[in-house]
Coordinates of C-alpha atoms in Angstrom, one line a residue:
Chain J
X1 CA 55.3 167.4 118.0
X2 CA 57.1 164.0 119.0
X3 CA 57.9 162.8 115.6
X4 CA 58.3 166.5 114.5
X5 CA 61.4 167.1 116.5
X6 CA 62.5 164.1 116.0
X7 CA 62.8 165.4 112.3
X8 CA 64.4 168.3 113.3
X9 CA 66.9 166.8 115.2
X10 CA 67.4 164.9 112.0
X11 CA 67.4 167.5 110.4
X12 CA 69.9 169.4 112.3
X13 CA 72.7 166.4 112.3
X14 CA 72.5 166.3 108.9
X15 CA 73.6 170.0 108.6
X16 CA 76.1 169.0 110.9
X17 CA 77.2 166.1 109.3
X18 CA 77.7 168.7 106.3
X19 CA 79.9 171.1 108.5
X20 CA 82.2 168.6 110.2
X21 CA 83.5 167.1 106.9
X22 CA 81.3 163.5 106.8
X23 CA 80.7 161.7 103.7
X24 CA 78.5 163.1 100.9
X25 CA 75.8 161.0 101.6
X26 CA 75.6 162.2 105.4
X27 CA 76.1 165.9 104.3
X28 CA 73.2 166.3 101.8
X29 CA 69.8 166.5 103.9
X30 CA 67.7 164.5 101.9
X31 CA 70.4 161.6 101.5
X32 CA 70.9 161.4 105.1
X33 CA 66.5 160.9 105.5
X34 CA 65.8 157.8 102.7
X35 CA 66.5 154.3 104.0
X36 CA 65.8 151.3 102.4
X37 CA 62.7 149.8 102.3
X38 CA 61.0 153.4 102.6
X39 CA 58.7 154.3 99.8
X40 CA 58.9 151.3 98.3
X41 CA 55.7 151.8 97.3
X42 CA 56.6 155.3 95.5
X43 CA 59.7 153.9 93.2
X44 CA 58.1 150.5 93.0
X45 CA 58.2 150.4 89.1
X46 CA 59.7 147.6 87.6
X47 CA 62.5 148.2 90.1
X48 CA 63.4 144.5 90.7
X49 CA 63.8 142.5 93.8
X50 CA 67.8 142.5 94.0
X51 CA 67.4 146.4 93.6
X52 CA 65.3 146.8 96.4
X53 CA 67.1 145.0 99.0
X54 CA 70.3 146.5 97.9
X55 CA 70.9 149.9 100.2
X56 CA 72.7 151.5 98.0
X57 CA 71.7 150.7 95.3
X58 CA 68.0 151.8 96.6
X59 CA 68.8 154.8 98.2
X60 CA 70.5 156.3 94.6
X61 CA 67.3 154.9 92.9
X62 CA 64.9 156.7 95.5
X63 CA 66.8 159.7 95.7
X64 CA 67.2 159.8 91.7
X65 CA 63.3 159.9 91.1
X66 CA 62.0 161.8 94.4
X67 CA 63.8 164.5 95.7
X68 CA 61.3 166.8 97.5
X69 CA 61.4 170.3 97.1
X70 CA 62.7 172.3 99.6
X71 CA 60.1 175.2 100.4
X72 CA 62.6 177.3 102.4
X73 CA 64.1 179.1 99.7
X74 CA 63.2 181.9 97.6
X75 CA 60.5 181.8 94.6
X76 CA 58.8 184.2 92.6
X77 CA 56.3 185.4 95.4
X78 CA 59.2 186.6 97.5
X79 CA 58.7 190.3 97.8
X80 CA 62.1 192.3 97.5
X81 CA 62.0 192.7 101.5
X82 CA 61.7 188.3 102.0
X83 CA 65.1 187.8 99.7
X84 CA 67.2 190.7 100.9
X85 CA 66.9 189.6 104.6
X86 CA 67.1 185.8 103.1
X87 CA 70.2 186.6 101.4
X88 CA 71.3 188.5 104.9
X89 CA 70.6 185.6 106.7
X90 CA 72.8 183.2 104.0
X91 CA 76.0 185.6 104.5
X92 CA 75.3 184.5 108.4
X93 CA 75.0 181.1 107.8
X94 CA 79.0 181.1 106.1
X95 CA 80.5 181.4 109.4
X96 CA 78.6 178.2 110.4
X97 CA 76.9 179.8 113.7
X98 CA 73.5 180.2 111.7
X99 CA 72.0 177.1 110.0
X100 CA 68.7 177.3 107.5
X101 CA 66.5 175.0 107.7
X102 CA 65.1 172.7 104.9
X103 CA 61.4 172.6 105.0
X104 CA 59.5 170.3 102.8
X105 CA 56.3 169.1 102.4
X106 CA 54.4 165.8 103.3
X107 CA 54.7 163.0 101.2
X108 CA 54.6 159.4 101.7
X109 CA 58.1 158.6 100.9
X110 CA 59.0 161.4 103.9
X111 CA 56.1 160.8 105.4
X112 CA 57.7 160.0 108.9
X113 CA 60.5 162.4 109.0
X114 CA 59.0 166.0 108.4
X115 CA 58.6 168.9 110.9
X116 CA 55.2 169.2 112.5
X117 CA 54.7 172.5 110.4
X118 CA 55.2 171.3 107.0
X119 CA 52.0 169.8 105.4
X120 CA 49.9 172.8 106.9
X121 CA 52.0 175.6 106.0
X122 CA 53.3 174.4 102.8
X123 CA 49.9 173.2 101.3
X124 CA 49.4 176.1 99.1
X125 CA 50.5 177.3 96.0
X126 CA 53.3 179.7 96.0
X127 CA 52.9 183.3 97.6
X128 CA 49.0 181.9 98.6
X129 CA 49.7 181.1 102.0
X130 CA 52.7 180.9 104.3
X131 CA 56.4 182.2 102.5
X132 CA 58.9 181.8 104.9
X133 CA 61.9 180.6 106.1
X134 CA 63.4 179.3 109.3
X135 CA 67.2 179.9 110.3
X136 CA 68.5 178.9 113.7
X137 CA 71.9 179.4 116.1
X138 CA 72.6 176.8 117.8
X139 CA 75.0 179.2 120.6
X140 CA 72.7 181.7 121.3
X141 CA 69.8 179.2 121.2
X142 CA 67.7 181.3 119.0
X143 CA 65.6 180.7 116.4
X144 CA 64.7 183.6 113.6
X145 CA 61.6 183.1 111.1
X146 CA 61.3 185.2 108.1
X147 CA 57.6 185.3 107.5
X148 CA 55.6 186.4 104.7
X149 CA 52.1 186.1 104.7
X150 CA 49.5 185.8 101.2
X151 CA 46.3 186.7 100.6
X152 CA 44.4 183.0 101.6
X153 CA 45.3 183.9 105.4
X154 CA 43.5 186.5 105.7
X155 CA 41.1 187.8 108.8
X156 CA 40.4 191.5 108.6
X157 CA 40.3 192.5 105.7
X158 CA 43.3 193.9 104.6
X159 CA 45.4 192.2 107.4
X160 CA 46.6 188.8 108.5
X161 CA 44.2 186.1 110.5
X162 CA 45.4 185.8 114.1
X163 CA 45.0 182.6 113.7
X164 CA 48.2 182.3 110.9
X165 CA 50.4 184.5 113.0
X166 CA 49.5 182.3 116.0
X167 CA 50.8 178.8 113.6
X168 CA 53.8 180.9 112.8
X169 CA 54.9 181.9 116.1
X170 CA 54.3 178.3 117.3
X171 CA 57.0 177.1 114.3
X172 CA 59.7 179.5 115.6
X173 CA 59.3 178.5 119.3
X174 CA 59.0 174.9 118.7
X175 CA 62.0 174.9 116.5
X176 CA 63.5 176.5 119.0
X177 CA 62.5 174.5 122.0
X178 CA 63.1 171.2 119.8
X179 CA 66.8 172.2 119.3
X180 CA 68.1 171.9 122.9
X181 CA 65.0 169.9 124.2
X182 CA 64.7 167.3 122.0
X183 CA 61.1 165.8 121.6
X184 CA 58.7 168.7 122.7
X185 CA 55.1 169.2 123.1
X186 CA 54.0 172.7 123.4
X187 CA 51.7 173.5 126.4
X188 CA 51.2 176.8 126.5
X189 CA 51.2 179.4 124.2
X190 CA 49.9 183.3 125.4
X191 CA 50.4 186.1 122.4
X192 CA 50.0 189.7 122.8
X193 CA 48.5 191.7 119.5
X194 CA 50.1 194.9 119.3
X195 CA 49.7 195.9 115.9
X196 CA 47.5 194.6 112.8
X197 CA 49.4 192.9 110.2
X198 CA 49.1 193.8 106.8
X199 CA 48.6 190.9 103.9
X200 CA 51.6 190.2 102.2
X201 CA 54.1 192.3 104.1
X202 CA 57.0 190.3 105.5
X203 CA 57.8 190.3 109.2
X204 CA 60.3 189.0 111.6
X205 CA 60.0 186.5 114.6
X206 CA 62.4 186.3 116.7
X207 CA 62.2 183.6 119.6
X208 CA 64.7 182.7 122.2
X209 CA 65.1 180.1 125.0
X210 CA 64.9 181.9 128.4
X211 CA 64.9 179.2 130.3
X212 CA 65.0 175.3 131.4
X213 CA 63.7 173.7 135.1
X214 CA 63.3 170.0 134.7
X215 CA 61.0 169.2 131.8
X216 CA 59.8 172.5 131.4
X217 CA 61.1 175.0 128.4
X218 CA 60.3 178.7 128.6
X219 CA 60.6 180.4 125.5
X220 CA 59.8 183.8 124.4
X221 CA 59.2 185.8 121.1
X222 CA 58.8 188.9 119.4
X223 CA 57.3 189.6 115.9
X224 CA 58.6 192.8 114.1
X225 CA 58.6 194.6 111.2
X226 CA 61.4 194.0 108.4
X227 CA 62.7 197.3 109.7
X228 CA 62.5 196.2 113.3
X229 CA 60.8 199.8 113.7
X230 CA 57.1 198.0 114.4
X231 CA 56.4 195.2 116.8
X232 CA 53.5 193.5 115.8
X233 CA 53.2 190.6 118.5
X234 CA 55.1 189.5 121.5
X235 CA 54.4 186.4 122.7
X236 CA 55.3 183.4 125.8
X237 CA 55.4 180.0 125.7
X238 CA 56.0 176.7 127.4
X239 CA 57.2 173.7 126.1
X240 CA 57.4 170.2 127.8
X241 CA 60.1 167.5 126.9
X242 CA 58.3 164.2 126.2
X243 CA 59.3 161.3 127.6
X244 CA 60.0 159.1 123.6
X245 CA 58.2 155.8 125.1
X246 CA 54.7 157.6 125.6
X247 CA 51.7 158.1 123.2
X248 CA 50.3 161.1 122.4
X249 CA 47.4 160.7 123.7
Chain G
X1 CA 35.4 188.5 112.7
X2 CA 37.7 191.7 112.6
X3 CA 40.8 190.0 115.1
X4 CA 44.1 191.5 114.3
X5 CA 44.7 193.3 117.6
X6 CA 46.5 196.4 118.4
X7 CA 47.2 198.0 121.4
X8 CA 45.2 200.6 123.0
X9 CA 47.6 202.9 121.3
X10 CA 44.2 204.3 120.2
X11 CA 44.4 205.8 123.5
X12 CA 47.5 207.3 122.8
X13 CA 47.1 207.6 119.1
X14 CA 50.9 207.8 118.2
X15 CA 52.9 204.6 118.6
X16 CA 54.2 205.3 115.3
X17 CA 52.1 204.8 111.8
X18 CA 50.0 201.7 110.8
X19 CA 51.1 201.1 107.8
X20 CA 49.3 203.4 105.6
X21 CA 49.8 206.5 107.3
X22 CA 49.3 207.9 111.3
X23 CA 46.5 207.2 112.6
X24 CA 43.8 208.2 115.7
X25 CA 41.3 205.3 116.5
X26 CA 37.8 206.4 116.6
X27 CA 36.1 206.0 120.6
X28 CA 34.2 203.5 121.0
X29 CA 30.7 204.7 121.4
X30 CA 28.9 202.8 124.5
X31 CA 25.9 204.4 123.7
X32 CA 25.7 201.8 120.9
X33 CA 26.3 198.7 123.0
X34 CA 24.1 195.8 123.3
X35 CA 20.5 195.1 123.2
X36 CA 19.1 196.1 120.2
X37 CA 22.3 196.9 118.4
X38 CA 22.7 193.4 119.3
X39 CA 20.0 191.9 116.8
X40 CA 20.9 194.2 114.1
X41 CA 24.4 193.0 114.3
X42 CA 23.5 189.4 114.1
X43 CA 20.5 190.1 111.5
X44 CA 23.3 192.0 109.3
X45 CA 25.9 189.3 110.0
X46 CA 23.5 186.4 109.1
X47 CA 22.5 187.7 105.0
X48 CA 20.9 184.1 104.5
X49 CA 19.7 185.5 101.2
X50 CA 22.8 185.5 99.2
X51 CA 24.6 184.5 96.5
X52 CA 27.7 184.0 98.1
X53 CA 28.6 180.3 98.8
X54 CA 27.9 179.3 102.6
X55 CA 30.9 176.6 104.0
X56 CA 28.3 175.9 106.9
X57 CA 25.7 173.3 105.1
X58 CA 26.9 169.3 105.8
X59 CA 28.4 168.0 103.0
X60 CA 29.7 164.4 102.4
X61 CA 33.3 165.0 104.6
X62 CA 31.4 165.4 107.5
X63 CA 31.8 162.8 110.0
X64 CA 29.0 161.0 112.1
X65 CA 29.7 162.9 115.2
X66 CA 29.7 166.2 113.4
X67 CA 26.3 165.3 111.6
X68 CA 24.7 164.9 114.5
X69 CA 26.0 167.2 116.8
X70 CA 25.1 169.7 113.9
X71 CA 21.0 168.7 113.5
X72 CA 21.2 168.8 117.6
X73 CA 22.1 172.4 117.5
X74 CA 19.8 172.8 114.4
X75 CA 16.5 171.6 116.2
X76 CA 17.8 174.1 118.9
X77 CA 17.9 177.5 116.8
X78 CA 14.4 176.7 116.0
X79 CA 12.7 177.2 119.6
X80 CA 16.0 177.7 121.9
X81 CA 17.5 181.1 121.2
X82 CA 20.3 179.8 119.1
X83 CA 21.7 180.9 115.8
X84 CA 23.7 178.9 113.2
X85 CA 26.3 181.4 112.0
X86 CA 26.9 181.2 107.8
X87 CA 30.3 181.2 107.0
X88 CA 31.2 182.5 103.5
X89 CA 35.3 183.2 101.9
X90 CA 36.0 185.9 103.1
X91 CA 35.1 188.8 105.7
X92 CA 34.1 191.2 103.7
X93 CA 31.1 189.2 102.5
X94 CA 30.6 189.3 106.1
X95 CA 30.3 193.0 106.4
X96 CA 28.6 194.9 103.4
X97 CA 27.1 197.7 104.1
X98 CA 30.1 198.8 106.8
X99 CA 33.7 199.1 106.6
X100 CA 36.5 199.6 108.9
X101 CA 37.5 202.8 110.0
X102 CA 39.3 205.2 107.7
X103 CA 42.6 204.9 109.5
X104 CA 42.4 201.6 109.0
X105 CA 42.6 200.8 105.7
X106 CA 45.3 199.4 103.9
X107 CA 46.2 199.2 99.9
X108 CA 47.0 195.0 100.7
X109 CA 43.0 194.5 100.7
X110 CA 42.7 192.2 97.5
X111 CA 39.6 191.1 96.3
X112 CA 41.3 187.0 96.0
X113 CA 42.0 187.2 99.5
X114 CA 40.5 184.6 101.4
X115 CA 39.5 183.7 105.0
X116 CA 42.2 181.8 106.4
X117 CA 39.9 179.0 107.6
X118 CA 38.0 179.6 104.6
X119 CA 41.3 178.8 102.1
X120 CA 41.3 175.4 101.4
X121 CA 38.2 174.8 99.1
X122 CA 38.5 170.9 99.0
X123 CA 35.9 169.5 101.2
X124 CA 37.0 167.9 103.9
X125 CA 40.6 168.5 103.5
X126 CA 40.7 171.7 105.6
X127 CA 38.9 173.3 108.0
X128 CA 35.1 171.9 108.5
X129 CA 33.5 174.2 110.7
X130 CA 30.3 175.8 111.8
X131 CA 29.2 177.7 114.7
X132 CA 26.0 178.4 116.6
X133 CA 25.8 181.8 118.2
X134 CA 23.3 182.0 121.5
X135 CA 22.9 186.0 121.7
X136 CA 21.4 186.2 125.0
X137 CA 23.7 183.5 126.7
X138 CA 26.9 185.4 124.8
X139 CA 28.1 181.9 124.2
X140 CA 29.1 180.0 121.0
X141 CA 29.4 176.7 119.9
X142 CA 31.9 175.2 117.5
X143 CA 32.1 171.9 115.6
X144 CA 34.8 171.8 113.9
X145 CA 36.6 168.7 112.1
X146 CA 40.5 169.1 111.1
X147 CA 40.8 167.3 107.6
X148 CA 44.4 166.2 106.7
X149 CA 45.6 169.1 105.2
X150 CA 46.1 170.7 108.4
X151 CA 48.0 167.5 109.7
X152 CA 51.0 168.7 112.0
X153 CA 51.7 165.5 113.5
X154 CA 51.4 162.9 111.8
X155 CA 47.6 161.9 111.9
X156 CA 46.7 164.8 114.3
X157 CA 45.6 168.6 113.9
X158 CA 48.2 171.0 113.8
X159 CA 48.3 173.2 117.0
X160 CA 48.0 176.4 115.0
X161 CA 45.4 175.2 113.2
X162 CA 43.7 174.8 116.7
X163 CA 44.7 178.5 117.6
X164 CA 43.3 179.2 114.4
X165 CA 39.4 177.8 115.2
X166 CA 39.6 179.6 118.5
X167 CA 40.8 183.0 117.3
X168 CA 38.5 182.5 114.7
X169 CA 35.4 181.5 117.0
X170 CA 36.9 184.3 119.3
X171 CA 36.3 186.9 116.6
X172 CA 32.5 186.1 115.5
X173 CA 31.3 185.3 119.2
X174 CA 33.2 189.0 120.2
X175 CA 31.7 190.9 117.2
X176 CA 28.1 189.5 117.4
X177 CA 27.9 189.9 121.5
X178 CA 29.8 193.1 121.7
X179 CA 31.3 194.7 118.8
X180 CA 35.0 193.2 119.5
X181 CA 36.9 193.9 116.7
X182 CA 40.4 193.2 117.0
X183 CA 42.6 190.5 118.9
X184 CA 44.2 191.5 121.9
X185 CA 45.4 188.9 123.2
X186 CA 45.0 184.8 122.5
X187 CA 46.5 182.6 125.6
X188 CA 46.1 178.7 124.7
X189 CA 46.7 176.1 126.7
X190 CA 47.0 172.2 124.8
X191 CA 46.1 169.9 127.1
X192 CA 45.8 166.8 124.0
X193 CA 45.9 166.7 120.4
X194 CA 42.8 165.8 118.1
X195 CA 43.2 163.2 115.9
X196 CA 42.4 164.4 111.8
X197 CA 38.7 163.7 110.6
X198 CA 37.5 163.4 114.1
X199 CA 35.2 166.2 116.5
X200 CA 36.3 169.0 118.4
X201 CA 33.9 171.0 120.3
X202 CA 34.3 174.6 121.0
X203 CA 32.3 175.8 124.2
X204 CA 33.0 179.8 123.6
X205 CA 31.5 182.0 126.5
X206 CA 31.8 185.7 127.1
X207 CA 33.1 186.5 130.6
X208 CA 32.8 190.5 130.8
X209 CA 32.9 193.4 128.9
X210 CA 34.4 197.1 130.0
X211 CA 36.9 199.4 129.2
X212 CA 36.3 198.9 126.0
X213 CA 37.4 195.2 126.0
X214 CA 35.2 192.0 125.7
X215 CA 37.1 188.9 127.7
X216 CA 36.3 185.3 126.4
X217 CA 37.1 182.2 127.0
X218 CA 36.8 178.4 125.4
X219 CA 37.1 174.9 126.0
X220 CA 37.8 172.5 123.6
X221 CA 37.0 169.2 123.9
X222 CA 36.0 165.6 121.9
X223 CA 32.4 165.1 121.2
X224 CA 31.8 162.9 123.9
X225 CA 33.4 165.6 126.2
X226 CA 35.6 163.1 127.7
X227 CA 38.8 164.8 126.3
X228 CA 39.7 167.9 127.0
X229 CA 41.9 169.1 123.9
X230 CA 42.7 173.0 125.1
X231 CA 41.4 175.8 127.4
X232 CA 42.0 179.5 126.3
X233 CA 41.2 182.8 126.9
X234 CA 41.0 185.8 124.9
X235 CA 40.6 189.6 124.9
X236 CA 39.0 191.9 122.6
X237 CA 39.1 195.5 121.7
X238 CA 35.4 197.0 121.1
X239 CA 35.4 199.0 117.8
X240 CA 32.8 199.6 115.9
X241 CA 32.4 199.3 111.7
X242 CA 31.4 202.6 109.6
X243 CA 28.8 202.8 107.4
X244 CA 30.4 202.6 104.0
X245 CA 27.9 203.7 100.8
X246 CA 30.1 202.4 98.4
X247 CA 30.2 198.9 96.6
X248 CA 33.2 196.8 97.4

């Protein structure tokens, strides 16, 4: 999770950046992440020497040929339910006290930037695996999750694995311990299964900060119907800022 | 292998409709608990004769630790009590013959669904996984090896890939020793993260069974048990499968 919030705090001044005015290059995410000298080894095609040691010229040339997508936005495999509450979420955003976040998947030229959640939720086709979308609020230091769940996560049949709720829930509260904790590692994590969840539906986590004593985050986190009529899942966890200097293990 | 919990609202029987339609959970019938019903849960469970593609068998991903750790256990379900568990795409292949309870049912059942640590078909990039089942013991065993496609951090497993193995373990170890069907509750505790392409051991025990719920627990730790990756404990609500005469 070290590197991973790191990314999100990148992440998150970047949006920023976009609010308070700052240069075009600051403002668009993926601007803000390439540097010189990364993925060389990606753009590396008859791109000369002078090119590559020139910043900006580099950084147009990288940004030119590899954009990566952004998986938090709708597709085809939205279900009607997944874009109505996306498109709810947007109209939030417009006042600036919700942000989405981008969400892309692992690639060498990004390699070092991405959240911890991205290769392993965003390795499948579209609609196969994990659909969702991440928005956060910075004041009420929430984050919100829009979840929709395919048919390659399956456990009973018919329903969702515990195991791909469990990945989700973790997304939401890390996001949400990362943004006013900084580099987290989660400790502990205890869900309670209230209700199966059915393949392909789309459902709502909701996880909030509760509180902070020294190093320790407490976090907590309900998962609900689009309706908010069914909750599927509550769950706890704790989160532990990491001290930037250590390993991992 | 059935792990989406609920709560016992089958006591109560209206917390408001499953999806599908209201519903009463069936009882739980302790007059079909262990002993016997155990071996013909296992024997049923275990279809070695089958067509259906088995993830279990080594194949070339499999690192040295794995390989060995796996013909260890082998040697050991030939004289020691223990049972390698096959592992095929999804859970239904699991179960024919049965199905879940009317109530239950739900129109998202597709027949392309897949097992979630059954859905990336690349060896080695996903999960690599088999477990041994002891029956008598109520314990399982786990290798599993995290290939990069479940990367969270860079170079190490993702946590709810992790949460995924245990639940997953969870499931087969409750349904085999005691008909526990659906995920109550999963509390995880990560203690270090495993590095992709390397060994994580699962040591799965069940602690107790009553009132309908089977309690479990597991340690996961490195293959020379000198890491301890998590600790977690789980509960399980006993249901048991009807018999279903119709082909899936």
């Amino acid at each position: 999770m070290l590197r991973s919030c790191t990314a999100a705090l990148r992440t998150l001044r970047a949006l920023r950046g976009r609010r308070e005015g700052a240069s075009p290059a600051a403002r668009d995410p993926v601007l803000a992440r390439v540097s010189p000298g990364r993925g060389a080894a990606e753009v590396d095609r008859g791109v000369g020497l002078s090119v590559r040691n020139n910043p900006v010229i580099w950084r147009w040339f990288s940004t030119e040929k590899v954009i990566p997508k952004d998986h938090a936005l709708p597709n085809p495999s939205w279900s009607k339910d997944l874009r109505l509450l996306f498109d709810q979420f947007m109209k939030k955003c417009e006042d600036g006290s919700w942000e989405r976040l981008p969400s892309y998947k692992n690639s060498k030229l990004v390699k070092e930037q991405l959240s911890q959640a991205q290769l392993f939720t965003r390795g499948y086709e579209d609609g196969l695996g994990f659909e969702y979308v991440i928005f956060y609020n910075d004041d009420e230091k929430r984050t919100v999750c829009l979840f929709q769940g395919g048919p390659y996560l399956q456990g009973v049949p018919g329903f969702l694995h515990g195991g791909a709720i469990a990945t989700m829930i973790d997304a939401t509260v890390g996001m949400c311990a990362a943004i006013p904790g900084g580099i987290v590692m989660t400790a502990n994590l205890n869900i309670n299964f209230k209700r199966p969840i059915p393949l392909c539906s789309v459902v709502v986590i909701n996880s909030q900060l509760d509180k902070i004593e020294g190093r320790k985050l407490f976090l907590s986190c309900n998962v609900r119907s689009v309706d908010e009529k069914i909750l599927y899942s509550e769950a706890t966890g704790l989160f532990i800022k990491l001290d930037p200097e250590k390993s991992l293990t | 292998m059935i792990r989406r919990g609920f709560q016992v609202a089958a006591r109560l029987g209206h917390h408001g409709a499953l999806p599908g339609g209201p519903y009463i959970l069936p009882r739980f019938s302790p007059a079909s608990a262990f002993g016997s019903s155990m071996d013909s849960l296992v024997s049923r469970f275990c279809q070695e004769k089958t067509d259906l593609k088995n993830y279990t068998l080594p194949n070339a991903s499999w690192c040295p630790d794995m390989l060995n750790l796996y013909h260890e256990f082998l040697e050991k379900t030939k004289a020691d009590g223990w049972i390698r568990l096959p592992s095929f795409k999804s859970n239904r292949n699991h179960i024919q013959g049965l199905k879940l309870p009317l109530a239950l049912t739900v129109t998202s059942d597709k027949s392309d669904c897949r097992i979630f640590t059954r859905c990336i078909e690349t060896e080695g990039q996903g999960y690599e996984y088999v477990i041994f089942f002891h029956p008598s013991k109520k314990k399982s065993v786990c290798l599993f090896q995290p290939g990069p496609d479940l990367e969270g951090t860079p170079r190490f497993a993702h946590r709810g890939s992790l949460a995924a193995m245990i639940d997953e373990t969870f499931s087969k170890t409750a349904y085999l020793a005691g008909e526990g069907l659906f995920t109550l509750n999963l509390n995880i505790t990560f203690k270090n993260l495993i590095r992709v392409g390397s060994l994580a051991l699962l040591n799965v025990d069940v602690e107790k069974i009553e009132d309908q719920k089977l309690y479990i627990s597991c340690v996961a730790q490195s293959a020379d048990q000198q890491t301890v990756y998590t600790k977690a404990s789980g509960t399980f609500l006993q249901l048991q499968l009807e018999e279903d005469s119709s082909q899936y």
